[in-house]
Short mmCIF file of C-alpha atoms and ligand atoms in Angstrom, two decimals:
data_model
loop_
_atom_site.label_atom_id
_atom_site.label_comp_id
_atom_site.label_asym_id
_atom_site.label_seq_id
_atom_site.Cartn_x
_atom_site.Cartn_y
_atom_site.Cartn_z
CA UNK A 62 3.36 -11.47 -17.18
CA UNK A 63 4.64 -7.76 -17.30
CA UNK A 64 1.62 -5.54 -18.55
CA UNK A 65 2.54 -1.85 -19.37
CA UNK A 66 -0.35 -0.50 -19.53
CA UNK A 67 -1.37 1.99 -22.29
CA UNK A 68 -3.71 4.34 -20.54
CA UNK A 69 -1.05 6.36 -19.03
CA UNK A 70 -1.51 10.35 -18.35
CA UNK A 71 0.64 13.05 -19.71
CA UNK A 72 3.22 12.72 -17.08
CA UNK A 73 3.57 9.27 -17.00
CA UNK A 74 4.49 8.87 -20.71
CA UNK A 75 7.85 10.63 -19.37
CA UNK A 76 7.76 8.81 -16.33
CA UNK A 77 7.75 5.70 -17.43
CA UNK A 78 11.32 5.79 -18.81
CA UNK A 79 12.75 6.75 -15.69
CA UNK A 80 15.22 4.39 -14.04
CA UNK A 81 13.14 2.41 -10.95
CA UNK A 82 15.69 3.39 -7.71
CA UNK A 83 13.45 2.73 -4.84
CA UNK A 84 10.09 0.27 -4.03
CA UNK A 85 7.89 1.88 -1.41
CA UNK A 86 5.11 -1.48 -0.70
CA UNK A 87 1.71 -1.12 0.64
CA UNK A 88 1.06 -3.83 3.44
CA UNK A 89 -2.39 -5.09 3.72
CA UNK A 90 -3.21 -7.79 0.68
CA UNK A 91 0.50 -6.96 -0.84
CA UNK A 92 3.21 -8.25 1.65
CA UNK A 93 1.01 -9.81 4.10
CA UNK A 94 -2.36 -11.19 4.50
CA UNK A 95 -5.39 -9.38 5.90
CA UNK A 96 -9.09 -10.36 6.86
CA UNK A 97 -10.57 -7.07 8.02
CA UNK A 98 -14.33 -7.20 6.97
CA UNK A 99 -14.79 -3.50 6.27
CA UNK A 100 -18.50 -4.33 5.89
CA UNK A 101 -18.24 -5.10 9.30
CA UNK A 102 -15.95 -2.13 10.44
CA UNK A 103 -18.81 0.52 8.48
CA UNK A 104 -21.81 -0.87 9.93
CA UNK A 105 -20.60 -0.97 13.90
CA UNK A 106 -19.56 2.54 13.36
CA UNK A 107 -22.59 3.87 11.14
CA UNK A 108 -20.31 4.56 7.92
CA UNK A 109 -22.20 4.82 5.07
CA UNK A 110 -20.91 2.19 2.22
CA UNK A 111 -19.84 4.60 -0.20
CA UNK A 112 -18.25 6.71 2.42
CA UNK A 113 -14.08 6.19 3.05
CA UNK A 114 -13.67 5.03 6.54
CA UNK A 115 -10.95 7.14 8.04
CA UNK A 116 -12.98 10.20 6.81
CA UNK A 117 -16.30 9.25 8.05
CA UNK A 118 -14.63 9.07 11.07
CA UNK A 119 -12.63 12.41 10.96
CA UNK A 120 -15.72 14.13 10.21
CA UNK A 121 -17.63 13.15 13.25
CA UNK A 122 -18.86 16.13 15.61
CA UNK A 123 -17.02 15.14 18.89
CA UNK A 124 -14.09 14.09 20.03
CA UNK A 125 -15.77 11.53 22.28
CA UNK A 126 -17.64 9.94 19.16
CA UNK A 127 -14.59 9.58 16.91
CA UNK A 128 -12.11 8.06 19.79
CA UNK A 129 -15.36 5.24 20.13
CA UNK A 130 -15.01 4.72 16.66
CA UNK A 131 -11.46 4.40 16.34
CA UNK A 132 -11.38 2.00 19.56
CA UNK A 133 -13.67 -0.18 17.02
CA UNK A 134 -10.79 -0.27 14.27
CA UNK A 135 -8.16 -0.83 16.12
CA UNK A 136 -9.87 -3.56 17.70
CA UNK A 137 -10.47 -5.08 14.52
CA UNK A 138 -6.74 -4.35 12.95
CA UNK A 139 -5.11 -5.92 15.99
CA UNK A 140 -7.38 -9.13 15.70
CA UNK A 141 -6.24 -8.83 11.76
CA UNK A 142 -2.77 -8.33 12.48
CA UNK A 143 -2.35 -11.23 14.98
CA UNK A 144 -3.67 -13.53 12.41
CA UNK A 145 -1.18 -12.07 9.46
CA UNK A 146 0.56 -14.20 7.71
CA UNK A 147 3.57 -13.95 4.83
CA UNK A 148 1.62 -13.75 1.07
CA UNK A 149 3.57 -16.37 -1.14
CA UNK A 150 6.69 -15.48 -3.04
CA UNK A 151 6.85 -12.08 -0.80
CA UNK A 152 10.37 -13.46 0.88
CA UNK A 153 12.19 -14.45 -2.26
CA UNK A 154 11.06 -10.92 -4.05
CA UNK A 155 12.06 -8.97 -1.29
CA UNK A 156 15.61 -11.08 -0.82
CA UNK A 157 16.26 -10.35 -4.64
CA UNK A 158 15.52 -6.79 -4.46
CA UNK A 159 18.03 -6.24 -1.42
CA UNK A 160 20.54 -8.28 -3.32
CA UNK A 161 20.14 -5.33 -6.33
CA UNK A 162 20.54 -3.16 -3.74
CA UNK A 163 17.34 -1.27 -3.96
CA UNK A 164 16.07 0.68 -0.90
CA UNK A 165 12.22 -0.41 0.39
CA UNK A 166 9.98 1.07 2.80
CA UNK A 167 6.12 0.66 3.48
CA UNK A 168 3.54 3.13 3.67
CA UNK A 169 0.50 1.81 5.19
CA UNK A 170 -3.24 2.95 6.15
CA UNK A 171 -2.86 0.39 9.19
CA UNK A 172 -2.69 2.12 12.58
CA UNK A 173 1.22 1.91 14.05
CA UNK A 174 0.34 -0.75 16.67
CA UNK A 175 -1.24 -2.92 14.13
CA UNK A 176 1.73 -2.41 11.46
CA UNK A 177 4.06 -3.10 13.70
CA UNK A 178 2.64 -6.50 14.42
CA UNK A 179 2.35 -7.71 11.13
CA UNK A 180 5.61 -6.55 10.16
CA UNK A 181 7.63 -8.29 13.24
CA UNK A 182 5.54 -11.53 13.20
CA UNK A 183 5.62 -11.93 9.59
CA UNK A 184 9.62 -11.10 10.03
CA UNK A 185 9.14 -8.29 6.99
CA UNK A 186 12.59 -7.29 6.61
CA UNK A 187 11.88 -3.50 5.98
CA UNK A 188 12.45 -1.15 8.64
CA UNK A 189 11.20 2.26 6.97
CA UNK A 190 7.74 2.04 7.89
CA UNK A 191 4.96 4.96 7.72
CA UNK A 192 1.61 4.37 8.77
CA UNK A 193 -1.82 6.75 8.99
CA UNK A 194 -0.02 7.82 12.47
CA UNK A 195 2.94 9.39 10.59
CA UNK A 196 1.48 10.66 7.76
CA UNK A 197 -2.36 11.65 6.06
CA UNK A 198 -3.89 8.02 5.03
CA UNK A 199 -3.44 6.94 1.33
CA UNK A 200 -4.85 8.48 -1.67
CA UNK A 201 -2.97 11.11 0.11
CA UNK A 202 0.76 11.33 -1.62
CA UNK A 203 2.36 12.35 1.48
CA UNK A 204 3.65 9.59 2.91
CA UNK A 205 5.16 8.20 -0.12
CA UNK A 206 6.92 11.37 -0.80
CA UNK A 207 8.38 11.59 2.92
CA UNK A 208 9.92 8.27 1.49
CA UNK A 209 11.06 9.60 -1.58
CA UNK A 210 12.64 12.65 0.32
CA UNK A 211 13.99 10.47 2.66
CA UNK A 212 16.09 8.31 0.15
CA UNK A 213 17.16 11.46 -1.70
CA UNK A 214 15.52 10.21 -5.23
CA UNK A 215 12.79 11.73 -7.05
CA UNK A 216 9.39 10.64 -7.03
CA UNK A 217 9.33 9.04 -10.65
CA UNK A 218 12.42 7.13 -9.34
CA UNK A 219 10.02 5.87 -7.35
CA UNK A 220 7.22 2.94 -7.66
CA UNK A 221 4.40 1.98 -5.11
CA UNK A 222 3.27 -1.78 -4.92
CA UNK A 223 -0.24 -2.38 -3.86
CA UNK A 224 -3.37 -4.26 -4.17
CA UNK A 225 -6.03 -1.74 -3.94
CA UNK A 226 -7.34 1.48 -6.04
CA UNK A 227 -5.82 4.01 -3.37
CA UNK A 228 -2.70 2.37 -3.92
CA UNK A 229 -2.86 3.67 -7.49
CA UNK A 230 -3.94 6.68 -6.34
CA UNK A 231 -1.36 7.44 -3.98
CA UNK A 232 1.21 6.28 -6.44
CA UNK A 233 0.03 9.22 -9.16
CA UNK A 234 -0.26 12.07 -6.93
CA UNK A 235 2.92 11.16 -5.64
CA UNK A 236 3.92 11.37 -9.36
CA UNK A 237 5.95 7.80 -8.76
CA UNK A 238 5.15 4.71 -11.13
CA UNK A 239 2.58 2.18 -9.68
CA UNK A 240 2.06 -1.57 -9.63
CA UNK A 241 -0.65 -3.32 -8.68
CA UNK A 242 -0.38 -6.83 -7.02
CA UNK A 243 -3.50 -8.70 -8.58
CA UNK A 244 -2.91 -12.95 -7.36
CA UNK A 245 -6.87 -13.54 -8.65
CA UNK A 246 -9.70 -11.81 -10.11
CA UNK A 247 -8.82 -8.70 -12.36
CA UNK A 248 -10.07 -5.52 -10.92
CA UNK A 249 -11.98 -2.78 -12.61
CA UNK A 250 -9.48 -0.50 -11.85
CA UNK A 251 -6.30 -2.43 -13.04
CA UNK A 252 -6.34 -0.22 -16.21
CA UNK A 253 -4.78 3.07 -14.24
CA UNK A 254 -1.68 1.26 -12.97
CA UNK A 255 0.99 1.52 -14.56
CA UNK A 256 2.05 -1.78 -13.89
CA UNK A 257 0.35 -5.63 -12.92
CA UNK A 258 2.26 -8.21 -11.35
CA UNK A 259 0.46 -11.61 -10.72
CA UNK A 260 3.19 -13.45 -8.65
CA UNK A 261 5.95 -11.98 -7.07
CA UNK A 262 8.60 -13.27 -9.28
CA UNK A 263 7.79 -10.85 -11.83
CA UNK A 264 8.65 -7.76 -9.78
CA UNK A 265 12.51 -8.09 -9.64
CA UNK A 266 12.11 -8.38 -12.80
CA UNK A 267 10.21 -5.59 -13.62
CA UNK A 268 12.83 -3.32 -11.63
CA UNK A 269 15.82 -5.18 -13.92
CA UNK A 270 13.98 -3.93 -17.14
CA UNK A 271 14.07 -0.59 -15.95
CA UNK A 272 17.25 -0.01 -14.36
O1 PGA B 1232 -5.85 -0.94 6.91
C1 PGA B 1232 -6.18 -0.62 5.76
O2 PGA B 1232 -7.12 0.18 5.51
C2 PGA B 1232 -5.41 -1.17 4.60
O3 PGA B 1232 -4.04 -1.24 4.92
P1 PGA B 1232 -2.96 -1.15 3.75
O4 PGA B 1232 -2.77 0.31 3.45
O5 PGA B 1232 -1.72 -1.78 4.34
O6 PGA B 1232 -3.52 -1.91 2.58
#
């Protein structure tokens, strides 16, 4: 199934027509498998549920007090990223999109160790790689437009493949299209993508009907 969806903002009406040139992916849930327990993560660093993770942590008064809590998470996303695995159809997709020659990179709010991990033991075969130790975590646009820059396109040429509501996020303050992976359960926030992909099969195709 390829869903355009209609809620689409101002820009993104003009957007939408624009030629797909370049896939940026996220990584966790979208090219490869991940178990971190964030419920976990908050609680043994005394993050608040509502509260993003890598800003609770930011925001803490000492130095000492946010390296202890970052030991925590990288504990946990090295445990996560020796047990990552492929996610189904990713291989095929990605082989197809080479073949149509269209440039891919990830952008990732996994630390570099950690993405580095998953990528080589999963064999990923993308080597433009940002992570939150290149550039400002995801909602933040600025490692997708790094990207962008880097390829020499602009960002509506652009579209960001994820799984998760910063994914989204990232994708339309980078002004690029977005698709959202969804394998299972419909999230609440599949309306603001601009696109939904349930399989992996569908995304070379999605590319095709817009280039
Ligand atoms: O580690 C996370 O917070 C999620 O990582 P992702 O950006 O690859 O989904």
């Amino acid at each position: 199934m390829l869903q355009l969806n209609a809620q689409v903002c101002s820009y993104s009406s003009t957007m939408i027509q624009q030629k797909i040139k370049g896939i940026i992916f996220d990584l966790d849930g979208t090219l490869v498998s991940s178990e971190l327990d964030f419920q976990l993560i908050r609680a043994q660093v005394g993050c608040p549920r509502e509260q993003d993770l890598l800003e609770f942590i930011a925001q803490l008064p000492s130095p000492y007090m946010r390296q202890e809590a970052m030991n925590i998470v990288h504990q946990h996303e090295m445990l996560d990223a020796q047990n990552a695995q492929l996610l189904p159809g990713v291989s095929h997709c990605l082989k197809r999109l080479s073949d149509m020659q269209i440039p891919m990179a990830i952008v990732t709010r996994n630390f570099s160790r950690a993405a580095k991990l998953k990528i080589e033991q999963c064999n990923v075969p993308i080597s433009l790689v940002l992570t939150r130790d290149d550039a400002p975590a995801k909602p933040d646009p600025s490692g997708l437009l790094d990207i962008a820059k880097q390829w020499q396109l602009s960002p509506p040429h652009c579209m960001y493949v994820g799984d998760y509501l910063y994914d989204i996020q990232a994708a339309h303050n980078a002004k690029m299209r977005s698709c959202l992976y969804v394998p299972e359960d419909m999230p609440h926030f599949a309306s603001e993508s601009h696109h939904i992909i349930r399989n992996f099969d569908e995304l070379p195709e999605l590319v095709k009907a817009f280039t």
